Coordinates of C-alpha atoms and ligand atoms in Angstrom, one line a residue:
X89 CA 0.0 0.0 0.0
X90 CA 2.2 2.8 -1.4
X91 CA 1.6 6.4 -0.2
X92 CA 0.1 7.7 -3.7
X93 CA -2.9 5.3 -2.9
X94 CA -3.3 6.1 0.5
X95 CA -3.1 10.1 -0.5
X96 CA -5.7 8.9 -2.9
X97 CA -8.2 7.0 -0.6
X98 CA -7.7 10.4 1.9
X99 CA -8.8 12.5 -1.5
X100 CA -11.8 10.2 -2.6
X101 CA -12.9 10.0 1.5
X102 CA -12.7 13.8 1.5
X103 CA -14.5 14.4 -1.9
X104 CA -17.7 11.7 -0.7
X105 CA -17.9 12.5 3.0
X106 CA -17.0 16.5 3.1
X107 CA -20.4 17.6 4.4
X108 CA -22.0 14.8 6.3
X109 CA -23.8 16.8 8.9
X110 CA -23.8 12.7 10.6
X111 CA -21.1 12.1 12.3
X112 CA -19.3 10.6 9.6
X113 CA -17.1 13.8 8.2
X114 CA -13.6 13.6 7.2
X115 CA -12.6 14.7 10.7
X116 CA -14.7 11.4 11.9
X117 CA -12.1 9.6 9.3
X118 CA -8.9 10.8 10.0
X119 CA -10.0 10.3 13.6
X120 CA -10.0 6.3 13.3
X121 CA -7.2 6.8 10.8
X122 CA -5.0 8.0 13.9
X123 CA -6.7 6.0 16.1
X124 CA -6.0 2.8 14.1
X125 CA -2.4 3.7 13.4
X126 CA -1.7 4.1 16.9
X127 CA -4.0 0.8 18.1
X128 CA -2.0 -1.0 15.7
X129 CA 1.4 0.6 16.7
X130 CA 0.8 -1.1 20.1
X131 CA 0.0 -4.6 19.2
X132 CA 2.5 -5.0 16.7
X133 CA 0.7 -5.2 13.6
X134 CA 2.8 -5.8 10.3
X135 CA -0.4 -4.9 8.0
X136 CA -0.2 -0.9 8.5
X137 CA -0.7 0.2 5.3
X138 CA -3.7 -2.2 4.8
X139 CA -5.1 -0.9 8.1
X140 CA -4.8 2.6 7.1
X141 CA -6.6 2.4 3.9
X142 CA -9.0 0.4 5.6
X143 CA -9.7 3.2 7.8
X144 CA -9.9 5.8 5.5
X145 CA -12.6 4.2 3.2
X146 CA -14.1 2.4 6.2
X147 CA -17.4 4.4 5.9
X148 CA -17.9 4.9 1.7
X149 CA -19.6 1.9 1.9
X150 CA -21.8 2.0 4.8
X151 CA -25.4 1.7 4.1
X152 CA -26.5 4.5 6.3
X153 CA -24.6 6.8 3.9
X154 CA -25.9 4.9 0.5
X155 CA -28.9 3.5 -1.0
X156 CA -28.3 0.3 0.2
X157 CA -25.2 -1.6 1.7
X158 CA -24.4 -3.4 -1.9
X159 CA -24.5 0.1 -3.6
X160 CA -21.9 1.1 -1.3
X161 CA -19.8 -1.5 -2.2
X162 CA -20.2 -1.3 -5.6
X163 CA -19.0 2.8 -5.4
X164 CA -16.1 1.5 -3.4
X165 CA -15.2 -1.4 -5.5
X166 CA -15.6 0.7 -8.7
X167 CA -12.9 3.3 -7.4
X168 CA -10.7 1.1 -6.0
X169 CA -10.4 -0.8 -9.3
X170 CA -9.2 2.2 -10.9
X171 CA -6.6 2.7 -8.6
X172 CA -4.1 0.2 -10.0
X173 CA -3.9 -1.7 -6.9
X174 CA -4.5 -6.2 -7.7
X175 CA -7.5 -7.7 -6.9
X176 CA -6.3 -9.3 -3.8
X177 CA -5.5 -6.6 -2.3
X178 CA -9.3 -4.9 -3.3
X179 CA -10.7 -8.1 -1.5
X180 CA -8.5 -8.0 1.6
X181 CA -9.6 -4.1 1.7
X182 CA -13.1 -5.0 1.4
X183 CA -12.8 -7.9 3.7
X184 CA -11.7 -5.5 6.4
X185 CA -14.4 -2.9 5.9
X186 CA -16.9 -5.6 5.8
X187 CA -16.3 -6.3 9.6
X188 CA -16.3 -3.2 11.0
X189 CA -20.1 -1.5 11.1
X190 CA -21.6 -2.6 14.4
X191 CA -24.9 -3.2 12.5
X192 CA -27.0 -2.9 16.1
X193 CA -25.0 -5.8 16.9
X194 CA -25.7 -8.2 14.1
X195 CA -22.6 -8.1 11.9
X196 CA -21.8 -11.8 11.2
X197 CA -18.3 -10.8 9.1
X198 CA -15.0 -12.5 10.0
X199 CA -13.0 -10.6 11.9
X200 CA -9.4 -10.5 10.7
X201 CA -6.4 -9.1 13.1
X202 CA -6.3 -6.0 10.9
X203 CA -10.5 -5.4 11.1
X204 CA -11.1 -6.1 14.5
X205 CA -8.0 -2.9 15.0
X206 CA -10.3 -1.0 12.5
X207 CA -13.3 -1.6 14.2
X208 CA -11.9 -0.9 17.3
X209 CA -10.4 2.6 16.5
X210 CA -14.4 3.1 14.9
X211 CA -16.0 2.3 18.2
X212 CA -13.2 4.5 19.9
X213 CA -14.6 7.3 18.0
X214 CA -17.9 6.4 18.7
X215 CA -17.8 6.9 22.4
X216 CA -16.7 9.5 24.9
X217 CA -17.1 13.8 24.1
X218 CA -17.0 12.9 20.5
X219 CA -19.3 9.9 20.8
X220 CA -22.0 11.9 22.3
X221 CA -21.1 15.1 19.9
X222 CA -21.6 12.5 16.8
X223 CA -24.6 10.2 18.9
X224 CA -27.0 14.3 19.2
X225 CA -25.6 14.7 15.4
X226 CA -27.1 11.6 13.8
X227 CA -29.9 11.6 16.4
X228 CA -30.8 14.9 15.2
X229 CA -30.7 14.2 11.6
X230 CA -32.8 11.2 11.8
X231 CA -35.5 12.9 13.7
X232 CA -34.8 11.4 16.9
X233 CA -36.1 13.4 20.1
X234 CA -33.3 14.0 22.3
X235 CA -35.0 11.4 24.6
X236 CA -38.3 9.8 25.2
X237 CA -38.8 8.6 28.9
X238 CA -42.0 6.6 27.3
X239 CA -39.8 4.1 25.0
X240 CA -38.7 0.9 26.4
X241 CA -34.5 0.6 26.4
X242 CA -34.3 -2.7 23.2
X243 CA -32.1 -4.8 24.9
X244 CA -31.9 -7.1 21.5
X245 CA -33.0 -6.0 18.3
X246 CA -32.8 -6.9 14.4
X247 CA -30.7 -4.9 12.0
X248 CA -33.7 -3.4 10.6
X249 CA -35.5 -2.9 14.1
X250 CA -31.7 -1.0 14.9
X251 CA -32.1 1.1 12.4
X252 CA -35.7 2.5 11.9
X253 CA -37.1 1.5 15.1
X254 CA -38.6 3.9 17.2
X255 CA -35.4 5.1 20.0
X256 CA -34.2 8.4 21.5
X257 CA -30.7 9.6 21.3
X258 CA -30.2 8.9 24.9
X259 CA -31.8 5.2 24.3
X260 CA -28.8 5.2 21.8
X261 CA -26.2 5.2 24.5
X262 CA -27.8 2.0 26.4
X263 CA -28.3 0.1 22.5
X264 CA -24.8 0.7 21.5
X265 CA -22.5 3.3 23.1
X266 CA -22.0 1.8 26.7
X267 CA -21.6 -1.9 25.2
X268 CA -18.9 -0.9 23.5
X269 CA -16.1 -0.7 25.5
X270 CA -16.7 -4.4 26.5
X271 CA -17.3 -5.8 23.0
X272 CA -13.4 -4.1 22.0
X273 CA -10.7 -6.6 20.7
X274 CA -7.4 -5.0 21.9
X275 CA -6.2 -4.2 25.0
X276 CA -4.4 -0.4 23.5
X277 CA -8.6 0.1 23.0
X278 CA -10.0 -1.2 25.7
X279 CA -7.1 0.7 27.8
X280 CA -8.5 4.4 25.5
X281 CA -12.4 3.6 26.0
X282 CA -12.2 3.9 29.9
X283 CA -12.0 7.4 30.2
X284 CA -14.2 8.0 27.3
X285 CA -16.8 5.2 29.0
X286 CA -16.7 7.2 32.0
X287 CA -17.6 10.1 30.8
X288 CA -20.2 9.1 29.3
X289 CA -22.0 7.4 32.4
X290 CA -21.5 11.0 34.3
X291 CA -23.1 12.5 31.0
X292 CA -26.1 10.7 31.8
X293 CA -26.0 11.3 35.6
X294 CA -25.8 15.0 34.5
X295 CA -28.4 15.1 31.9
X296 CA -30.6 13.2 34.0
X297 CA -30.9 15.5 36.9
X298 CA -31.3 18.7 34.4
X299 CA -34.3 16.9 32.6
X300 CA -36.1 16.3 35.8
X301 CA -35.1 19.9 37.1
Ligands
LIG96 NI1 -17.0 5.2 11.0

């Protein structure tokens, strides 16, 4: 993975994801890029060009951002097979990516050393000040309240339930954001998402005594 095509995965990232008012901006990308490099800087990983590129095309396929997941995959797919790169390194990409959505808990992808880093430096930037910043973000933009005290919190649900169920933003943080410090694969993560777990938890503390002020 030479540094033309990861320059070139930073510019097509860039060009698709510039304004995402979701949570999902370049900023969001360069995040987990960093995030990524450095998880993978601790556990030794060989791969690191695969895991940057990974990272910075990690979300041009997700379905929330496309028509439908095997859209997104087709975009991704198409550009990366103009890049000059061989086809089994457009698989392995792809294989990665695959794994890292948390898909309200029913992705069923194999997890490779290099994906589980990816998805760990994703969930990274999913919790803590950012995760709650990005969490009121995409809340907002899918017409979530900010939080409904008559919804049950979905201890289970079905990738379709996850996604166009009715939730509140703060019902988000019990259906994803607090699992995810326990559902990390590295211990570099797991070691980051404790001070951005916490924070979260005194969040709620907080914006439970202001709501019933
Ligand atoms: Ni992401």
């Amino acid at each position: 993975m030479n540094k033309t095509f990861l320059l070139a995965c930073e510019g097509f990232v860039k060009e698709q994801l510039q304004n995402d008012p979701t949570g999902h901006d370049w900023h969001h990308i360069n995040r987990v890029r960093n995030l990524a490099l450095r998880i993978a800087a601790e556990e030794k990983a060989e791969s690191l060009g695969l895991i940057e590129a990974a990272a910075l095309l990690h979300d041009i396929p997700d379905e929330k951002l496309n028509d439908s997941e095997e859209a997104g995959y087709r975009k991704l797919r198409d550009w990366l097979n103009q890049q000059g790169i061989d086809k089994e390194t457009v698989l392995r990409l792809e294989e990665v990516i695959r794994a890292v959505p948390f898909k309200g808990g029913n992705n069923t992808a194999q997890l490779s050393f290099e994906s589980k880093i990816v998805q760990d430096a994703d969930r990274l930037d999913a919790i803590g000040a950012i995760g709650i910043a990005r969490t009121f973000a995409y809340g907002g933009k899918k017409g979530h309240p900010l939080y409904n005290t008559d919804l049950p919190v979905r201890e289970s649900m079905t990738l379709q339930e996850y996604r166009s169920g009715n939730s509140s933003t703060i019902h988000h943080f019990y259906e994803k954001l607090l699992k995810l410090k326990d559902l990390l694969h590295t211990d570099a993560a797991r070691r980051l998402a404790e001070e951005r777990h916490q924070f979260m938890e005194n969040f709620l503390q907080v914006f439970y005594k202001e709501w019933n002020v």
